[in-house]
mmCIF file of C-alpha atoms and ligand atoms in Angstrom:
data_model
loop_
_atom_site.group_PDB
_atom_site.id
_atom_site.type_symbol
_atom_site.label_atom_id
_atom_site.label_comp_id
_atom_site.label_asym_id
_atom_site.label_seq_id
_atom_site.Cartn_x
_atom_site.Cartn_y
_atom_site.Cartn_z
ATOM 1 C CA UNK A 1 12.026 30.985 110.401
ATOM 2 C CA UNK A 2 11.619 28.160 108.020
ATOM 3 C CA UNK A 3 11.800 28.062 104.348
ATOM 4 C CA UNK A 4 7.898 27.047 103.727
ATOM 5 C CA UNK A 5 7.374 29.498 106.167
ATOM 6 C CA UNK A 6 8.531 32.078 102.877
ATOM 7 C CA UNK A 7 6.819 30.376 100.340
ATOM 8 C CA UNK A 8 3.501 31.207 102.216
ATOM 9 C CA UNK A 9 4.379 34.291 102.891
ATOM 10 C CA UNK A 10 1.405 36.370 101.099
ATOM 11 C CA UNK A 11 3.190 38.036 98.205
ATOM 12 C CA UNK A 12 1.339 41.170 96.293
ATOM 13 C CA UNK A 13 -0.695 40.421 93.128
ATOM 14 C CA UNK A 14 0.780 41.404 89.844
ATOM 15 C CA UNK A 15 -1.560 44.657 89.284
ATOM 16 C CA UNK A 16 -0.030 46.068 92.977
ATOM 17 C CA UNK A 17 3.609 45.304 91.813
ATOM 18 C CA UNK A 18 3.074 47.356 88.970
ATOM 19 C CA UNK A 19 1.345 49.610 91.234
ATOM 20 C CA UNK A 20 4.339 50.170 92.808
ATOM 21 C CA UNK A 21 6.958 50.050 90.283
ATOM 22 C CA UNK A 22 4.733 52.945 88.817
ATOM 23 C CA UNK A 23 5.411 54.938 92.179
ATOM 24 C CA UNK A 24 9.048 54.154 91.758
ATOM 25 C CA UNK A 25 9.109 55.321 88.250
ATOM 26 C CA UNK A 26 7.242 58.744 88.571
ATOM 27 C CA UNK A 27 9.277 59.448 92.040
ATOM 28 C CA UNK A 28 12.698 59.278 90.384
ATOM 29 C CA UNK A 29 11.306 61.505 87.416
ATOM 30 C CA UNK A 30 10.648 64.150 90.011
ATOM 31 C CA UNK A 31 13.489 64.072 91.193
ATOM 32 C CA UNK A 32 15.722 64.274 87.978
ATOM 33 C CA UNK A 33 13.109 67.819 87.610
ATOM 34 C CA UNK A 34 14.544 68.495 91.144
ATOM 35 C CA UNK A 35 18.426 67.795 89.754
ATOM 36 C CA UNK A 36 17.784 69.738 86.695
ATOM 37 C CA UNK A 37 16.343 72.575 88.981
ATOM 38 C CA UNK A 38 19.671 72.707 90.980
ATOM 39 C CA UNK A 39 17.369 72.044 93.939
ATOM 40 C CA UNK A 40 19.152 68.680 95.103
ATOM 41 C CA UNK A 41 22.030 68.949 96.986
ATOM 42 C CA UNK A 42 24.676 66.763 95.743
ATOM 43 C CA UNK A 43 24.763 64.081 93.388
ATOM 44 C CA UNK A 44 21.336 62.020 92.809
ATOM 45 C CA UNK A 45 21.532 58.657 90.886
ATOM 46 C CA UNK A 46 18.391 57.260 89.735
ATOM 47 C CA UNK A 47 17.163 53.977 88.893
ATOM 48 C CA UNK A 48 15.184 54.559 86.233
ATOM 49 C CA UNK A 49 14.273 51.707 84.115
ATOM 50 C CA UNK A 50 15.644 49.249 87.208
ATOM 51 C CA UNK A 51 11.915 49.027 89.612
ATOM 52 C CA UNK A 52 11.008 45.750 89.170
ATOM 53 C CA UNK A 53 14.419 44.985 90.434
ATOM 54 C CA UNK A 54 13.259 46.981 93.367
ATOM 55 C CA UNK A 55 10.041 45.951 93.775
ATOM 56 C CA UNK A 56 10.354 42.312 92.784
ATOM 57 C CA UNK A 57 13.075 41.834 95.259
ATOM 58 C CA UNK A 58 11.399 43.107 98.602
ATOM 59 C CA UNK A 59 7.878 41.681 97.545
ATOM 60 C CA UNK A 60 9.630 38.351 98.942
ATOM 61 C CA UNK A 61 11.236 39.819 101.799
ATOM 62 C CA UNK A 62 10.312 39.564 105.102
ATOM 63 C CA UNK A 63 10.062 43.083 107.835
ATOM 64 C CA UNK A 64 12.774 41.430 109.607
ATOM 65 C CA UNK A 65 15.245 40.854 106.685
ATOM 66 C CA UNK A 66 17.949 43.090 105.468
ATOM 67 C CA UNK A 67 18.410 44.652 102.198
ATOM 68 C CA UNK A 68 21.607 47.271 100.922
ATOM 69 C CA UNK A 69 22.195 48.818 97.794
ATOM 70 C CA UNK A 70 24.404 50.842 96.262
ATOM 71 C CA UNK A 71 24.328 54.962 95.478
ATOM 72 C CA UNK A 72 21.519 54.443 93.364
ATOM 73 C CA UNK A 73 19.151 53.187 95.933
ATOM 74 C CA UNK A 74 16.178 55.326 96.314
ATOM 75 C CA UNK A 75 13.867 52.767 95.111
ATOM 76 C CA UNK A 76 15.470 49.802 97.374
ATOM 77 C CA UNK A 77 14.942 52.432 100.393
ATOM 78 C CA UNK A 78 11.509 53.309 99.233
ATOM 79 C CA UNK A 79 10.651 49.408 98.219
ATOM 80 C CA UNK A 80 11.422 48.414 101.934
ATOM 81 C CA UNK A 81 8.513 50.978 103.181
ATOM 82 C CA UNK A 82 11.199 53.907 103.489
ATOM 83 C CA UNK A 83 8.318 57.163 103.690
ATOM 84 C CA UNK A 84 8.924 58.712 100.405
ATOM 85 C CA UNK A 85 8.245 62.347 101.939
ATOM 86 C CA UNK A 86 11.422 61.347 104.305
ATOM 87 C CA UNK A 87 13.777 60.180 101.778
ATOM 88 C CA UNK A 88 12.707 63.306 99.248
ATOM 89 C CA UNK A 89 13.731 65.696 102.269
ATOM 90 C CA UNK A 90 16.603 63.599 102.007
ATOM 91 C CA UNK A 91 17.719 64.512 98.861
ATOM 92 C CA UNK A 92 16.838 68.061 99.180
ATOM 93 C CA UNK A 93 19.073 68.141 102.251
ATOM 94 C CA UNK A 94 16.389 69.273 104.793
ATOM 95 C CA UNK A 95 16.615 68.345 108.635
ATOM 96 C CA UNK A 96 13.874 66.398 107.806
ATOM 97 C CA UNK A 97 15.177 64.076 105.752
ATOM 98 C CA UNK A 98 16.018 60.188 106.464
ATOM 99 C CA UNK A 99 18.893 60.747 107.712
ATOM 100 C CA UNK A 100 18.340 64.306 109.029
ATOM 101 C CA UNK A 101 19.378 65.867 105.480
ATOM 102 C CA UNK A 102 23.154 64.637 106.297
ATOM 103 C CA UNK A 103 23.490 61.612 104.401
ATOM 104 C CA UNK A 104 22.055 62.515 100.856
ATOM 105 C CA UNK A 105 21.030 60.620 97.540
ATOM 106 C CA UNK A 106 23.861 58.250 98.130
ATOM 107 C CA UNK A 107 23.327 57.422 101.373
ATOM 108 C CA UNK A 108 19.806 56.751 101.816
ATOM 109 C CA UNK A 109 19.569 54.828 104.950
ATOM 110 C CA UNK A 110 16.414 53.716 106.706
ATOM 111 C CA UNK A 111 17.467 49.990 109.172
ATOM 112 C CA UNK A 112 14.226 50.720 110.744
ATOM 113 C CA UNK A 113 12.499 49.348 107.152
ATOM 114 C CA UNK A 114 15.413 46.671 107.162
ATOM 115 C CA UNK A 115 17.170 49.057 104.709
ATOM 116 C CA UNK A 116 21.271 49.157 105.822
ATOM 117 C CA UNK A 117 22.152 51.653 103.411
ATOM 118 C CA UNK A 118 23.367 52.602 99.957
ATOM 119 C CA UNK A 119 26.893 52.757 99.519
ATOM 120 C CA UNK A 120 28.416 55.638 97.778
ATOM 121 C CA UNK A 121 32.131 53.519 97.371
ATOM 122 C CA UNK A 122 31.316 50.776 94.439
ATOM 123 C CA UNK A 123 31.144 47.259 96.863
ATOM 124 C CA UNK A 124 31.909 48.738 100.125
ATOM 125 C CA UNK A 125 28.580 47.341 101.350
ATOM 126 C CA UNK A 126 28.870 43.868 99.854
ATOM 127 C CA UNK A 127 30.957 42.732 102.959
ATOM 128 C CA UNK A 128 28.602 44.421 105.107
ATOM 129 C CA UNK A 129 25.806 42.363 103.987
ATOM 130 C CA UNK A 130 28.148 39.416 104.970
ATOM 131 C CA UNK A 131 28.571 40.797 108.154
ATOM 132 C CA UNK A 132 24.490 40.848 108.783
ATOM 133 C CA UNK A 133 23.963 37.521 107.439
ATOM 134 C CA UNK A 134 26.745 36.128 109.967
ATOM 135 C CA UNK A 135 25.045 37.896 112.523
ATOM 136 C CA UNK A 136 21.720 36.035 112.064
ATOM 137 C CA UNK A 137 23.297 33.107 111.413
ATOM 138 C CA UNK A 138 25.378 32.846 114.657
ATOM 139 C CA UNK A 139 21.803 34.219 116.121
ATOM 140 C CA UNK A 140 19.441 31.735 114.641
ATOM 141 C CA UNK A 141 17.109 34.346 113.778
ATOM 142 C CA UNK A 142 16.466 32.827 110.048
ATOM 143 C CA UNK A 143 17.107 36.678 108.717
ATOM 144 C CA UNK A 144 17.506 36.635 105.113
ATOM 145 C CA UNK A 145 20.193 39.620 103.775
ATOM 146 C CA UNK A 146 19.671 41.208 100.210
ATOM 147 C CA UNK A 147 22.690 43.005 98.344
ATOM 148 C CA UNK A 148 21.850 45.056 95.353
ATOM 149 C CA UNK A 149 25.073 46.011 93.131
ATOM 150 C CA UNK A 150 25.848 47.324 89.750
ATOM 151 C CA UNK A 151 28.047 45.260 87.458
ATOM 152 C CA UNK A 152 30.527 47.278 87.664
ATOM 153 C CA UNK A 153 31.357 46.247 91.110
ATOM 154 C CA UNK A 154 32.973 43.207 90.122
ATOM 155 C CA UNK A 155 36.037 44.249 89.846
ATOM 156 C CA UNK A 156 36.277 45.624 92.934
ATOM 157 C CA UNK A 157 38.265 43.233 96.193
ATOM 158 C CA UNK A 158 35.812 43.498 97.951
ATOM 159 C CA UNK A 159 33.190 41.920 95.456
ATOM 160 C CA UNK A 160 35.330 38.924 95.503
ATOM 161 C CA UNK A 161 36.106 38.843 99.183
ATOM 162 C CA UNK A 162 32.212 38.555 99.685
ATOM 163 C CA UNK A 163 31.462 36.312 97.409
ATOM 164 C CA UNK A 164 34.077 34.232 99.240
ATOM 165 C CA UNK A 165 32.833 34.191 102.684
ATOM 166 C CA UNK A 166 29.484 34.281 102.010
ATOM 167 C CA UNK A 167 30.151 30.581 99.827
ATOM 168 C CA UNK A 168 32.872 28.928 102.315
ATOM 169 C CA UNK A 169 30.092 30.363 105.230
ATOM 170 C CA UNK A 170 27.215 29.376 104.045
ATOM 171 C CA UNK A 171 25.578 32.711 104.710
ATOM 172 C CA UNK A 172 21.966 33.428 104.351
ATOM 173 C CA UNK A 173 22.741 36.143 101.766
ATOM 174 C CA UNK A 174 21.678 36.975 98.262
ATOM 175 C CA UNK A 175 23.455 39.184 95.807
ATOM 176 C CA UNK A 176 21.721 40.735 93.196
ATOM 177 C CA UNK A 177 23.583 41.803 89.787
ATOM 178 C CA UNK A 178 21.699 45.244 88.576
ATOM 179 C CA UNK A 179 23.221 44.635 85.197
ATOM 180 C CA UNK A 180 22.063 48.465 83.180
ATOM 181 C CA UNK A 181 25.242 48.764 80.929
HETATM 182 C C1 TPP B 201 35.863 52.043 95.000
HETATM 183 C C2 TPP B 201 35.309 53.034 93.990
HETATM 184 N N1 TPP B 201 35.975 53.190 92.826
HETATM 185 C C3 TPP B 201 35.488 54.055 91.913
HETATM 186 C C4 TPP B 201 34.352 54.774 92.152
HETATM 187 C C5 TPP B 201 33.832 55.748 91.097
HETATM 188 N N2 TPP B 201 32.606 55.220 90.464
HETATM 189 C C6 TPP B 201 31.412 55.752 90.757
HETATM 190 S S1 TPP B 201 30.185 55.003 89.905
HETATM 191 C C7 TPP B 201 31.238 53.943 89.158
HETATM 192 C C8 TPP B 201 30.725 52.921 88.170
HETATM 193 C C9 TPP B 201 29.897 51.851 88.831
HETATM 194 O O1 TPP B 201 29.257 51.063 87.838
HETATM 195 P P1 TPP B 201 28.166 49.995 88.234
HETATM 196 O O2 TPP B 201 28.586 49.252 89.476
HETATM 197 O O3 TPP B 201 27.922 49.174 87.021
HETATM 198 O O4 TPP B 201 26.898 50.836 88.656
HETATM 199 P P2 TPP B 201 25.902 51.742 87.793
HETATM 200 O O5 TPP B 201 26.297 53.169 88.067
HETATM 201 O O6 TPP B 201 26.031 51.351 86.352
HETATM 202 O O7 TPP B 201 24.532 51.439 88.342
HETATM 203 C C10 TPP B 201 32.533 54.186 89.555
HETATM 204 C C11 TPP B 201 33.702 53.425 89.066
HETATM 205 C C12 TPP B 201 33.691 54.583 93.400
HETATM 206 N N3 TPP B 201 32.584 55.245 93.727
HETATM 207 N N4 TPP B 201 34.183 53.682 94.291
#
């Protein structure tokens, strides 16, 4: 797929990517009521404060193209069309859940939305995202692969690794610094 093709892609108006960055913003408070409830089961990292991130980022992304992000990644999930009742089961650990109440907030996982997982281990999943833009490079499917991290993950190998490959490759991958310090 072509680049114009993206550009005429028919991206949301402003008033529906508030709309949605709304939704993002009222689901996480529910679920810190949940955490503070001792009704989710594990850890639960929100985004608060980081939608538009969310939002912005998969308004320009195709059904076919990948995204990943890191523990704090219900919004990417949800963003990418992830069913919100799915990925709340989720995080209350129900065999309903997104990934049948196994995986968690931190692992929020839904590749049938184009959404390859968050990554509980800071920038385990940025040489994944290599790894799926090689794949549709070597392919020729014209896949475009989106890789949300927190700053802190810079110090991390495997940030640098990435980074590497991805430049000396010339992979069809963009990584996206969530700077909230
Ligand atoms: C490899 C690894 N080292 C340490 C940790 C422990 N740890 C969990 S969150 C975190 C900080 C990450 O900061 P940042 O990437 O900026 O993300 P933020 O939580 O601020 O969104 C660390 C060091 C981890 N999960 N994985």
């Amino acid at each position: 797929m072509g680049c114009h093709t993206v550009l005429a892609m028919d991206v949301p108006d402003g008033l529906e990517l508030y709309s949605r960055m709304c939704f993002l913003r009222h689901f996480e408070e529910r679920v810190d009521v949940l955490y503070r409830r001792g009704l989710i089961h594990g850890p639960a990292h929100l985004g608060l404060g980081q939608e538009a991130i969310a939002v912005g980022a998969a308004s320009v992304l195709r059904p076919g193209d990948c995204s990943l992000g890191t523990y704090r990644g219900h919004a990417h999930a949800l963003a990418r069309g992830a069913p919100p009742d799915a990925v709340l089961a989720e995080l209350l650990g129900r065999a309903g859940g997104i990934c049948q109440g196994k995986g968690g907030s931190m692992h929020i996982t839904s590749v049938e939305h184009g959404y390859f997982g968050s990554y509980a281990i800071v920038g385990a999943h940025l040489p994944i995202a290599c790894g799926l833009a090689w794949a549709a490079k070597i392919r020729h499917t014209g896949q475009v692969t989106v890789c949300f991290f927190g700053d802190g993950t810079t110090n991390i190998g495997a940030f640098h690794e990435a980074v590497n490959l991805a430049a000396v490759w010339q992979l069809p991958v963009v990584f996206v610094c969530e700077n909230n310090w």
